[in-house]
PDB file of C-alpha atoms and ligand atoms in Angstrom:
ATOM      1  CA  MET A   1     -48.986 -99.800 -65.140  1.00 43.00           C
ATOM      2  CA  HIS A   2     -50.295-102.789 -63.296  1.00 44.00           C
ATOM      3  CA  ARG A   3     -48.366-105.940 -63.992  1.00 42.00           C
ATOM      4  CA  VAL A   4     -50.167-109.185 -63.424  1.00 45.00           C
ATOM      5  CA  ARG A   5     -49.420-112.935 -63.676  1.00 49.00           C
ATOM      6  CA  GLY A   6     -46.011-113.931 -62.494  1.00 43.00           C
ATOM      7  CA  TYR A   7     -45.096-110.413 -61.462  1.00 43.00           C
ATOM      8  CA  LYS A   8     -45.940-108.406 -58.388  1.00 42.00           C
ATOM      9  CA  ARG A   9     -48.895-106.240 -59.334  1.00 44.00           C
ATOM     10  CA  GLU A  10     -47.736-102.695 -58.853  1.00 44.00           C
ATOM     11  CA  LYS A  11     -48.854 -99.257 -59.865  1.00 45.00           C
ATOM     12  CA  MET A  12     -46.767 -97.716 -62.546  1.00 39.00           C
ATOM     13  CA  ARG A  13     -45.999 -94.051 -62.672  1.00 36.00           C
ATOM     14  CA  GLU A  14     -45.534 -91.931 -65.787  1.00 36.00           C
ATOM     15  CA  ASN A  15     -42.522 -92.707 -67.977  1.00 43.00           C
ATOM     16  CA  GLU A  16     -41.889 -96.080 -66.420  1.00 61.00           C
ATOM     17  CA  LEU A  17     -42.243 -98.703 -69.091  1.00 83.00           C
ATOM     18  CA  SER A  18     -41.301-102.046 -67.621  1.00 87.00           C
ATOM     19  CA  LEU A  19     -38.016-103.532 -68.722  1.00 89.00           C
ATOM     20  CA  GLU A  20     -39.697-106.945 -69.048  1.00 89.00           C
ATOM     21  CA  LEU A  21     -42.135-105.604 -71.599  1.00 93.00           C
ATOM     22  CA  LEU A  22     -39.477-103.724 -73.548  1.00 93.00           C
ATOM     23  CA  ALA A  23     -37.281-106.838 -73.634  1.00 93.00           C
ATOM     24  CA  ARG A  24     -40.207-108.925 -74.950  1.00 94.00           C
ATOM     25  CA  LEU A  25     -40.876-106.328 -77.612  1.00 96.00           C
ATOM     26  CA  LYS A  26     -37.257-106.008 -78.667  1.00 94.00           C
ATOM     27  CA  SER A  27     -36.998-109.741 -79.353  1.00 95.00           C
ATOM     28  CA  ALA A  28     -40.496-110.151 -80.795  1.00 97.00           C
ATOM     29  CA  GLN A  29     -41.345-110.684 -84.452  1.00 97.00           C
ATOM     30  CA  ARG A  30     -45.027-111.616 -84.363  1.00 98.00           C
ATOM     31  CA  VAL A  31     -46.861-108.752 -82.731  1.00 98.00           C
ATOM     32  CA  VAL A  32     -50.606-108.174 -82.954  1.00 98.00           C
ATOM     33  CA  ALA A  33     -52.607-105.087 -81.965  1.00 98.00           C
ATOM     34  CA  LEU A  34     -56.375-105.181 -81.535  1.00 98.00           C
ATOM     35  CA  THR A  35     -57.868-101.705 -81.548  1.00 98.00           C
ATOM     36  CA  GLY A  36     -61.275-100.311 -80.630  1.00 98.00           C
ATOM     37  CA  ALA A  37     -63.045 -96.986 -80.681  1.00 95.00           C
ATOM     38  CA  GLY A  38     -60.790 -95.576 -77.928  1.00 97.00           C
ATOM     39  CA  ILE A  39     -57.833 -95.197 -80.299  1.00 98.00           C
ATOM     40  CA  SER A  40     -59.885 -92.873 -82.498  1.00 97.00           C
ATOM     41  CA  ALA A  41     -61.300 -90.857 -79.607  1.00 96.00           C
ATOM     42  CA  GLU A  42     -58.336 -88.498 -79.813  1.00 96.00           C
ATOM     43  CA  SER A  43     -59.127 -87.938 -83.486  1.00 96.00           C
ATOM     44  CA  GLY A  44     -62.476 -86.551 -82.349  1.00 92.00           C
ATOM     45  CA  LEU A  45     -64.582 -89.647 -83.067  1.00 90.00           C
ATOM     46  CA  PRO A  46     -67.155 -90.652 -80.446  1.00 83.00           C
ATOM     47  CA  THR A  47     -66.775 -94.065 -78.822  1.00 84.00           C
ATOM     48  CA  PHE A  48     -69.688 -96.499 -78.685  1.00 77.00           C
ATOM     49  CA  ARG A  49     -70.140 -96.703 -74.927  1.00 74.00           C
ATOM     50  CA  GLY A  50     -69.848 -94.192 -72.123  1.00 63.00           C
ATOM     51  CA  ASN A  51     -69.644 -90.471 -72.908  1.00 58.00           C
ATOM     52  CA  GLY A  52     -70.475 -89.789 -76.511  1.00 54.00           C
ATOM     53  CA  GLY A  53     -72.208 -93.165 -76.891  1.00 59.00           C
ATOM     54  CA  LEU A  54     -75.660 -91.639 -77.461  1.00 67.00           C
ATOM     55  CA  TRP A  55     -76.949 -90.049 -80.678  1.00 73.00           C
ATOM     56  CA  LYS A  56     -80.186 -88.110 -80.300  1.00 77.00           C
ATOM     57  CA  LYS A  57     -82.091 -90.419 -77.964  1.00 80.00           C
ATOM     58  CA  TYR A  58     -80.701 -93.623 -79.453  1.00 84.00           C
ATOM     59  CA  LYS A  59     -78.051 -95.922 -78.070  1.00 84.00           C
ATOM     60  CA  ALA A  60     -75.321 -96.705 -80.568  1.00 79.00           C
ATOM     61  CA  GLU A  61     -75.693-100.399 -79.798  1.00 79.00           C
ATOM     62  CA  ASP A  62     -79.339-100.308 -80.897  1.00 86.00           C
ATOM     63  CA  LEU A  63     -78.556 -98.443 -84.111  1.00 90.00           C
ATOM     64  CA  ALA A  64     -75.639-100.699 -85.089  1.00 89.00           C
ATOM     65  CA  SER A  65     -77.898-103.724 -85.313  1.00 91.00           C
ATOM     66  CA  ILE A  66     -79.805-105.538 -87.980  1.00 92.00           C
ATOM     67  CA  GLU A  67     -83.014-105.187 -85.934  1.00 93.00           C
ATOM     68  CA  GLY A  68     -82.469-101.423 -85.653  1.00 94.00           C
ATOM     69  CA  PHE A  69     -81.954-101.137 -89.415  1.00 95.00           C
ATOM     70  CA  LEU A  70     -85.014-103.207 -90.296  1.00 94.00           C
ATOM     71  CA  GLN A  71     -87.214-101.250 -87.863  1.00 95.00           C
ATOM     72  CA  LYS A  72     -85.874 -97.745 -88.626  1.00 95.00           C
ATOM     73  CA  PRO A  73     -83.727 -97.852 -91.762  1.00 96.00           C
ATOM     74  CA  ASP A  74     -83.949 -94.059 -92.228  1.00 95.00           C
ATOM     75  CA  VAL A  75     -82.752 -93.337 -88.667  1.00 95.00           C
ATOM     76  CA  VAL A  76     -79.879 -95.822 -88.944  1.00 95.00           C
ATOM     77  CA  TRP A  77     -78.862 -94.388 -92.345  1.00 96.00           C
ATOM     78  CA  GLU A  78     -78.925 -90.834 -90.953  1.00 94.00           C
ATOM     79  CA  TRP A  79     -76.851 -91.901 -87.959  1.00 92.00           C
ATOM     80  CA  TYR A  80     -74.241 -93.325 -90.306  1.00 93.00           C
ATOM     81  CA  GLU A  81     -74.324 -90.186 -92.434  1.00 93.00           C
ATOM     82  CA  TYR A  82     -73.712 -88.217 -89.231  1.00 90.00           C
ATOM     83  CA  ARG A  83     -70.802 -90.506 -88.323  1.00 89.00           C
ATOM     84  CA  ARG A  84     -69.405 -90.174 -91.827  1.00 94.00           C
ATOM     85  CA  SER A  85     -69.581 -86.388 -91.655  1.00 92.00           C
ATOM     86  CA  ILE A  86     -67.422 -86.496 -88.516  1.00 90.00           C
ATOM     87  CA  TYR A  87     -65.106 -89.156 -89.966  1.00 90.00           C
ATOM     88  CA  ALA A  88     -64.573 -87.053 -93.081  1.00 91.00           C
ATOM     89  CA  GLN A  89     -62.749 -84.450 -90.986  1.00 93.00           C
ATOM     90  CA  ALA A  90     -60.862 -86.894 -88.767  1.00 96.00           C
ATOM     91  CA  LYS A  91     -57.114 -87.420 -89.086  1.00 97.00           C
ATOM     92  CA  PRO A  92     -54.990 -90.202 -87.628  1.00 98.00           C
ATOM     93  CA  ASN A  93     -53.577 -89.277 -84.221  1.00 98.00           C
ATOM     94  CA  ALA A  94     -50.259 -90.160 -82.588  1.00 98.00           C
ATOM     95  CA  GLY A  95     -51.617 -93.575 -81.547  1.00 98.00           C
ATOM     96  CA  HIS A  96     -52.488 -94.536 -85.128  1.00 98.00           C
ATOM     97  CA  LEU A  97     -49.141 -93.218 -86.357  1.00 98.00           C
ATOM     98  CA  ALA A  98     -47.204 -95.233 -83.758  1.00 98.00           C
ATOM     99  CA  LEU A  99     -48.988 -98.411 -84.889  1.00 98.00           C
ATOM    100  CA  ALA A 100     -48.010 -97.614 -88.481  1.00 98.00           C
ATOM    101  CA  GLU A 101     -44.396 -97.540 -87.245  1.00 98.00           C
ATOM    102  CA  PHE A 102     -44.928-100.890 -85.496  1.00 98.00           C
ATOM    103  CA  GLU A 103     -45.645-102.397 -88.917  1.00 98.00           C
ATOM    104  CA  LYS A 104     -42.169-101.287 -90.031  1.00 97.00           C
ATOM    105  CA  ILE A 105     -40.452-102.354 -86.797  1.00 97.00           C
ATOM    106  CA  PHE A 106     -41.899-105.861 -86.325  1.00 97.00           C
ATOM    107  CA  PRO A 107     -41.504-108.238 -89.299  1.00 96.00           C
ATOM    108  CA  GLY A 108     -44.789-110.010 -88.474  1.00 97.00           C
ATOM    109  CA  PHE A 109     -47.082-107.209 -87.357  1.00 98.00           C
ATOM    110  CA  THR A 110     -50.847-107.497 -87.823  1.00 98.00           C
ATOM    111  CA  LEU A 111     -53.363-104.854 -86.942  1.00 98.00           C
ATOM    112  CA  ILE A 112     -56.823-106.140 -86.086  1.00 98.00           C
ATOM    113  CA  THR A 113     -59.388-103.385 -85.713  1.00 98.00           C
ATOM    114  CA  GLN A 114     -63.016-103.189 -84.697  1.00 97.00           C
ATOM    115  CA  ASN A 115     -63.103 -99.650 -86.073  1.00 96.00           C
ATOM    116  CA  THR A 116     -64.749 -98.845 -89.363  1.00 95.00           C
ATOM    117  CA  ASP A 117     -63.282 -95.344 -89.716  1.00 94.00           C
ATOM    118  CA  GLY A 118     -60.361 -96.159 -92.024  1.00 94.00           C
ATOM    119  CA  LEU A 119     -57.884 -94.140 -89.913  1.00 97.00           C
ATOM    120  CA  HIS A 120     -55.368 -96.984 -89.566  1.00 98.00           C
ATOM    121  CA  ARG A 121     -55.026 -97.217 -93.349  1.00 96.00           C
ATOM    122  CA  MET A 122     -54.743 -93.452 -93.568  1.00 97.00           C
ATOM    123  CA  ALA A 123     -51.940 -93.608 -90.981  1.00 98.00           C
ATOM    124  CA  GLY A 124     -49.999 -96.056 -93.169  1.00 98.00           C
ATOM    125  CA  ASN A 125     -50.802 -99.569 -91.913  1.00 98.00           C
ATOM    126  CA  GLU A 126     -51.341-102.073 -94.707  1.00 98.00           C
ATOM    127  CA  ASN A 127     -51.648-105.404 -92.940  1.00 98.00           C
ATOM    128  CA  ILE A 128     -55.073-104.718 -91.438  1.00 98.00           C
ATOM    129  CA  LEU A 129     -57.946-107.019 -90.580  1.00 98.00           C
ATOM    130  CA  GLU A 130     -61.135-104.961 -90.359  1.00 97.00           C
ATOM    131  CA  LEU A 131     -63.276-107.206 -88.161  1.00 97.00           C
ATOM    132  CA  HIS A 132     -66.372-105.023 -88.399  1.00 95.00           C
ATOM    133  CA  GLY A 133     -66.036-103.900 -92.018  1.00 96.00           C
ATOM    134  CA  SER A 134     -65.630-100.341 -93.268  1.00 95.00           C
ATOM    135  CA  LEU A 135     -67.761 -97.216 -93.329  1.00 94.00           C
ATOM    136  CA  ARG A 136     -65.949 -96.199 -96.482  1.00 92.00           C
ATOM    137  CA  ARG A 137     -68.205 -98.523 -98.504  1.00 94.00           C
ATOM    138  CA  ASN A 138     -71.916 -99.316 -98.807  1.00 97.00           C
ATOM    139  CA  ARG A 139     -73.593-102.501 -99.862  1.00 97.00           C
ATOM    140  CA  CYS A 140     -77.066-103.573-100.863  1.00 97.00           C
ATOM    141  CA  HIS A 141     -78.917-105.221 -98.011  1.00 96.00           C
ATOM    142  CA  SER A 142     -80.742-107.464-100.500  1.00 97.00           C
ATOM    143  CA  CYS A 143     -78.257-108.535-103.171  1.00 97.00           C
ATOM    144  CA  GLY A 144     -74.915-107.680-101.503  1.00 95.00           C
ATOM    145  CA  LYS A 145     -73.648-105.485-104.368  1.00 97.00           C
ATOM    146  CA  LEU A 146     -70.910-103.123-103.152  1.00 96.00           C
ATOM    147  CA  TYR A 147     -71.131 -99.346-103.606  1.00 96.00           C
ATOM    148  CA  PRO A 148     -68.751 -96.508-102.733  1.00 95.00           C
ATOM    149  CA  GLU A 149     -69.287 -94.384 -99.643  1.00 94.00           C
ATOM    150  CA  LYS A 150     -70.884 -91.532-101.600  1.00 92.00           C
ATOM    151  CA  VAL A 151     -73.995 -92.603-103.507  1.00 93.00           C
ATOM    152  CA  GLU A 152     -76.874 -90.881-105.273  1.00 88.00           C
ATOM    153  CA  GLN A 153     -79.808 -90.644-102.863  1.00 83.00           C
ATOM    154  CA  ASN A 154     -82.536 -89.792-105.432  1.00 83.00           C
ATOM    155  CA  GLY A 155     -84.737 -88.608-102.569  1.00 88.00           C
ATOM    156  CA  LYS A 156     -84.692 -92.016-100.896  1.00 94.00           C
ATOM    157  CA  ILE A 157     -83.373 -92.609 -97.387  1.00 95.00           C
ATOM    158  CA  PRO A 158     -81.658 -94.991 -97.364  1.00 97.00           C
ATOM    159  CA  PRO A 159     -80.714 -94.882-101.053  1.00 97.00           C
ATOM    160  CA  ARG A 160     -81.666 -97.867-103.175  1.00 97.00           C
ATOM    161  CA  CYS A 161     -79.631-100.400-105.128  1.00 96.00           C
ATOM    162  CA  ALA A 162     -80.337-101.059-108.815  1.00 95.00           C
ATOM    163  CA  CYS A 163     -82.194-104.180-107.597  1.00 97.00           C
ATOM    164  CA  GLY A 164     -84.455-102.044-105.380  1.00 95.00           C
ATOM    165  CA  GLY A 165     -82.862-103.194-102.112  1.00 97.00           C
ATOM    166  CA  MET A 166     -81.877-100.729 -99.390  1.00 97.00           C
ATOM    167  CA  LEU A 167     -78.256 -99.611 -99.205  1.00 97.00           C
ATOM    168  CA  ARG A 168     -76.432 -99.802 -95.897  1.00 97.00           C
ATOM    169  CA  PRO A 169     -72.857 -99.260 -94.778  1.00 97.00           C
ATOM    170  CA  ASP A 170     -70.589-102.267 -95.393  1.00 96.00           C
ATOM    171  CA  VAL A 171     -70.125-102.880 -91.683  1.00 96.00           C
ATOM    172  CA  VAL A 172     -70.909-105.789 -89.392  1.00 95.00           C
ATOM    173  CA  TRP A 173     -73.808-105.215 -87.035  1.00 93.00           C
ATOM    174  CA  PHE A 174     -74.943-106.933 -83.881  1.00 87.00           C
ATOM    175  CA  GLY A 175     -76.818-110.027 -84.934  1.00 85.00           C
ATOM    176  CA  GLU A 176     -74.634-110.522 -88.030  1.00 91.00           C
ATOM    177  CA  PRO A 177     -71.670-112.846 -88.547  1.00 93.00           C
ATOM    178  CA  LEU A 178     -68.182-111.534 -89.234  1.00 95.00           C
ATOM    179  CA  SER A 179     -66.511-112.380 -92.520  1.00 94.00           C
ATOM    180  CA  PRO A 180     -65.261-115.961 -91.960  1.00 96.00           C
ATOM    181  CA  PHE A 181     -62.056-115.172 -93.885  1.00 96.00           C
ATOM    182  CA  VAL A 182     -61.234-112.131 -91.738  1.00 97.00           C
ATOM    183  CA  LEU A 183     -62.132-113.905 -88.497  1.00 98.00           C
ATOM    184  CA  ASP A 184     -60.092-117.035 -89.331  1.00 98.00           C
ATOM    185  CA  LYS A 185     -57.069-114.894 -90.136  1.00 98.00           C
ATOM    186  CA  ALA A 186     -57.509-112.922 -86.878  1.00 98.00           C
ATOM    187  CA  LEU A 187     -57.704-116.162 -84.879  1.00 98.00           C
ATOM    188  CA  GLU A 188     -54.613-117.513 -86.626  1.00 98.00           C
ATOM    189  CA  VAL A 189     -52.393-114.455 -86.068  1.00 98.00           C
ATOM    190  CA  SER A 190     -53.620-114.080 -82.480  1.00 98.00           C
ATOM    191  CA  SER A 191     -52.786-117.669 -81.632  1.00 98.00           C
ATOM    192  CA  ARG A 192     -49.239-117.197 -82.984  1.00 98.00           C
ATOM    193  CA  ALA A 193     -48.542-113.776 -81.416  1.00 98.00           C
ATOM    194  CA  GLU A 194     -45.577-113.255 -79.101  1.00 98.00           C
ATOM    195  CA  VAL A 195     -46.943-109.924 -77.871  1.00 97.00           C
ATOM    196  CA  PHE A 196     -50.619-108.957 -78.146  1.00 98.00           C
ATOM    197  CA  PHE A 197     -51.848-105.405 -77.537  1.00 98.00           C
ATOM    198  CA  SER A 198     -55.486-104.672 -76.716  1.00 98.00           C
ATOM    199  CA  ILE A 199     -55.905-100.931 -77.236  1.00 98.00           C
ATOM    200  CA  GLY A 200     -58.843 -98.631 -76.569  1.00 98.00           C
ATOM    201  CA  THR A 201     -61.485-101.318 -76.546  1.00 98.00           C
ATOM    202  CA  SER A 202     -64.015-102.120 -73.857  1.00 95.00           C
ATOM    203  CA  ALA A 203     -63.342-105.812 -74.611  1.00 90.00           C
ATOM    204  CA  LEU A 204     -67.068-106.531 -74.397  1.00 91.00           C
ATOM    205  CA  VAL A 205     -67.977-107.415 -77.960  1.00 91.00           C
ATOM    206  CA  GLN A 206     -67.525-110.957 -79.237  1.00 93.00           C
ATOM    207  CA  PRO A 207     -65.798-112.518 -81.046  1.00 94.00           C
ATOM    208  CA  ALA A 208     -63.170-109.719 -80.928  1.00 96.00           C
ATOM    209  CA  ALA A 209     -62.961-109.996 -77.135  1.00 97.00           C
ATOM    210  CA  THR A 210     -61.788-113.610 -77.320  1.00 97.00           C
ATOM    211  CA  LEU A 211     -58.698-112.740 -79.389  1.00 98.00           C
ATOM    212  CA  PRO A 212     -56.567-111.342 -76.519  1.00 98.00           C
ATOM    213  CA  LEU A 213     -57.484-114.315 -74.344  1.00 98.00           C
ATOM    214  CA  LEU A 214     -56.607-116.764 -77.102  1.00 98.00           C
ATOM    215  CA  ALA A 215     -53.257-115.041 -77.636  1.00 98.00           C
ATOM    216  CA  ARG A 216     -52.436-115.159 -73.945  1.00 97.00           C
ATOM    217  CA  ARG A 217     -53.455-118.805 -73.628  1.00 98.00           C
ATOM    218  CA  LYS A 218     -51.076-119.605 -76.477  1.00 98.00           C
ATOM    219  CA  GLY A 219     -48.194-117.840 -74.736  1.00 97.00           C
ATOM    220  CA  ALA A 220     -48.304-114.200 -75.829  1.00 97.00           C
ATOM    221  CA  ALA A 221     -47.574-111.399 -73.397  1.00 95.00           C
ATOM    222  CA  LEU A 222     -50.855-109.509 -73.153  1.00 95.00           C
ATOM    223  CA  VAL A 223     -50.610-105.725 -72.969  1.00 95.00           C
ATOM    224  CA  GLU A 224     -53.709-103.621 -72.437  1.00 95.00           C
ATOM    225  CA  ILE A 225     -53.804 -99.849 -73.036  1.00 96.00           C
ATOM    226  CA  ASN A 226     -56.932 -98.098 -71.833  1.00 96.00           C
ATOM    227  CA  ILE A 227     -57.936 -95.043 -69.855  1.00 95.00           C
ATOM    228  CA  GLU A 228     -59.873 -97.338 -67.527  1.00 94.00           C
ATOM    229  CA  GLU A 229     -59.997-100.979 -66.501  1.00 94.00           C
ATOM    230  CA  THR A 230     -62.054-103.407 -68.568  1.00 95.00           C
ATOM    231  CA  PRO A 231     -63.125-107.039 -68.144  1.00 96.00           C
ATOM    232  CA  LEU A 232     -59.789-107.936 -69.775  1.00 95.00           C
ATOM    233  CA  THR A 233     -57.603-106.069 -67.302  1.00 94.00           C
ATOM    234  CA  SER A 234     -57.348-108.866 -64.748  1.00 92.00           C
ATOM    235  CA  GLN A 235     -56.023-111.137 -67.514  1.00 93.00           C
ATOM    236  CA  ALA A 236     -53.414-108.698 -68.815  1.00 93.00           C
ATOM    237  CA  ASP A 237     -49.720-109.121 -68.119  1.00 92.00           C
ATOM    238  CA  PHE A 238     -49.244-105.385 -68.497  1.00 93.00           C
ATOM    239  CA  PHE A 239     -51.948-102.779 -68.040  1.00 93.00           C
ATOM    240  CA  LEU A 240     -51.019 -99.302 -69.227  1.00 94.00           C
ATOM    241  CA  ARG A 241     -53.592 -96.875 -67.908  1.00 94.00           C
ATOM    242  CA  GLY A 242     -53.834 -93.803 -70.083  1.00 95.00           C
ATOM    243  CA  THR A 243     -54.466 -92.767 -73.630  1.00 97.00           C
ATOM    244  CA  SER A 244     -53.355 -94.819 -76.591  1.00 98.00           C
ATOM    245  CA  SER A 245     -51.454 -91.901 -78.141  1.00 97.00           C
ATOM    246  CA  GLU A 246     -49.491 -91.362 -74.947  1.00 96.00           C
ATOM    247  CA  TRP A 247     -48.521 -95.000 -74.385  1.00 96.00           C
ATOM    248  CA  LEU A 248     -47.988 -96.063 -77.982  1.00 98.00           C
ATOM    249  CA  GLY A 249     -45.808 -93.002 -78.527  1.00 96.00           C
ATOM    250  CA  LYS A 250     -43.679 -93.892 -75.519  1.00 95.00           C
ATOM    251  CA  ILE A 251     -43.348 -97.536 -76.540  1.00 96.00           C
ATOM    252  CA  LYS A 252     -42.385 -96.608 -80.096  1.00 96.00           C
ATOM    253  CA  GLU A 253     -39.632 -94.288 -78.842  1.00 95.00           C
ATOM    254  CA  ARG A 254     -38.166 -97.038 -76.648  1.00 93.00           C
ATOM    255  CA  ILE A 255     -38.100 -99.805 -79.271  1.00 92.00           C
ATOM    256  CA  VAL A 256     -36.793 -98.060 -82.386  1.00 87.00           C
TER     257      VAL A 256
HETATM  258  P1  OAD B   1     -66.278 -98.913 -76.820  1.00 88.00           P
HETATM  259  O1  OAD B   1     -66.896 -97.582 -76.987  1.00 88.00           O
HETATM  260  O2  OAD B   1     -67.077-100.019 -76.234  1.00 88.00           O
HETATM  261  O3  OAD B   1     -64.992 -98.774 -75.898  1.00 88.00           O
HETATM  262  C1  OAD B   1     -64.028 -97.771 -76.069  1.00 88.00           C
HETATM  263  C2  OAD B   1     -62.930 -98.039 -75.072  1.00 88.00           C
HETATM  264  O4  OAD B   1     -61.896 -97.114 -75.300  1.00 88.00           O
HETATM  265  C3  OAD B   1     -63.353 -97.893 -73.613  1.00 88.00           C
HETATM  266  O5  OAD B   1     -62.883 -99.001 -72.872  1.00 88.00           O
HETATM  267  C4  OAD B   1     -62.652 -96.590 -73.160  1.00 88.00           C
HETATM  268  O6  OAD B   1     -62.274 -96.646 -71.800  1.00 88.00           O
HETATM  269  C5  OAD B   1     -61.447 -96.598 -74.058  1.00 88.00           C
HETATM  270  N1  OAD B   1     -60.873 -95.277 -74.373  1.00 88.00           N
HETATM  271  C6  OAD B   1     -61.516 -94.110 -74.586  1.00 88.00           C
HETATM  272  N2  OAD B   1     -60.665 -93.133 -74.944  1.00 88.00           N
HETATM  273  C7  OAD B   1     -59.428 -93.698 -74.958  1.00 88.00           C
HETATM  274  C8  OAD B   1     -58.120 -93.225 -75.275  1.00 88.00           C
HETATM  275  N3  OAD B   1     -57.900 -91.966 -75.647  1.00 88.00           N
HETATM  276  N4  OAD B   1     -57.085 -94.106 -75.192  1.00 88.00           N
HETATM  277  C9  OAD B   1     -57.303 -95.386 -74.819  1.00 88.00           C
HETATM  278  N5  OAD B   1     -58.508 -95.894 -74.518  1.00 88.00           N
HETATM  279  C10 OAD B   1     -59.560 -95.079 -74.589  1.00 88.00           C
HETATM  280  O7  OAD B   1     -65.675 -99.313 -78.242  1.00 88.00           O
HETATM  281  P2  OAD B   1     -65.201-100.719 -78.793  1.00 88.00           P
HETATM  282  O8  OAD B   1     -64.595-101.554 -77.720  1.00 88.00           O
HETATM  283  O9  OAD B   1     -64.403-100.458 -80.001  1.00 88.00           O
HETATM  284  O10 OAD B   1     -69.332-102.859 -83.046  1.00 88.00           O
HETATM  285  O11 OAD B   1     -66.571-101.358 -79.203  1.00 88.00           O
HETATM  286  C11 OAD B   1     -66.541-102.594 -79.844  1.00 88.00           C
HETATM  287  C12 OAD B   1     -67.639-102.693 -80.857  1.00 88.00           C
HETATM  288  O12 OAD B   1     -68.887-102.406 -80.224  1.00 88.00           O
HETATM  289  C13 OAD B   1     -67.556-101.677 -81.973  1.00 88.00           C
HETATM  290  O13 OAD B   1     -66.730-102.081 -83.029  1.00 88.00           O
HETATM  291  C14 OAD B   1     -68.971-101.614 -82.413  1.00 88.00           C
HETATM  292  C15 OAD B   1     -69.598-101.484 -81.061  1.00 88.00           C
HETATM  293  O14 OAD B   1     -70.927-101.650 -80.975  1.00 88.00           O
HETATM  294  C16 OAD B   1     -70.125-102.822 -84.113  1.00 88.00           C
HETATM  295  O15 OAD B   1     -70.490-101.788 -84.627  1.00 88.00           O
HETATM  296  C17 OAD B   1     -70.498-104.190 -84.589  1.00 88.00           C
END
């Protein structure tokens, strides 16, 4: 662990959770965790950037965009079908399960996720803000009507809505706004957090990336868990280098 701001920055070895962090957690009520694709990596789901970030010759960032969908709706639909086929076999891992325990331990725990895989709900969390929507639903690109994940294709890729519009996953793409309700709630809980965890996210995508900074500015202890440093690391009070399952498991054991 590297501890920053007000502490001497020092390298932490295995099994050395700082007493300062544990004390903050033991007295905390309002705890927020922001998760990204890294937490699901150990469930076998590819992350968006780095290794596993390419599908065929396409970059995930180009496919998860409104421009990508309008230019190549069939390719984008097939990419999501591919992702769904992997997601269908995925199970929550120890990191997800520890965060489900956090919801029982901290009276005011909110999970904010950029993931669309539904694994946090499967693990048992209920108070979840899905910033980027959910792959478990589709919606009509034209009229907005919601559909379940599995829909009749009738030979069309992507399948069509009753209105004739193209169906797409009910997720937020680059170039699209987040749900104002979900974003407002995320801003509110982040600004009131006593401890804020940023877990398995490259902290590059806005507006999610502003949430940890907002929380810290408003007085939260900022804890980052990642296998590598990110643009957020220099702002973190506690940087836990390693996998989310490893660190969240250790933290859970020490605070129950
Ligand atoms: P990224 O793929 O950008 O980042 C994944 C992060 O997880 C990286 O920083 C990795 O170092 C880290 N990581 C990988 N395995 C890990 C593990 N086992 N434990 C801990 N950390 C690990 O994914 P996101 O930050 O989630 O948006 O990407 C944010 C958004 O960009 C996504 O929601 C998606 C994407 O384009 C949309 O689709 C709109």
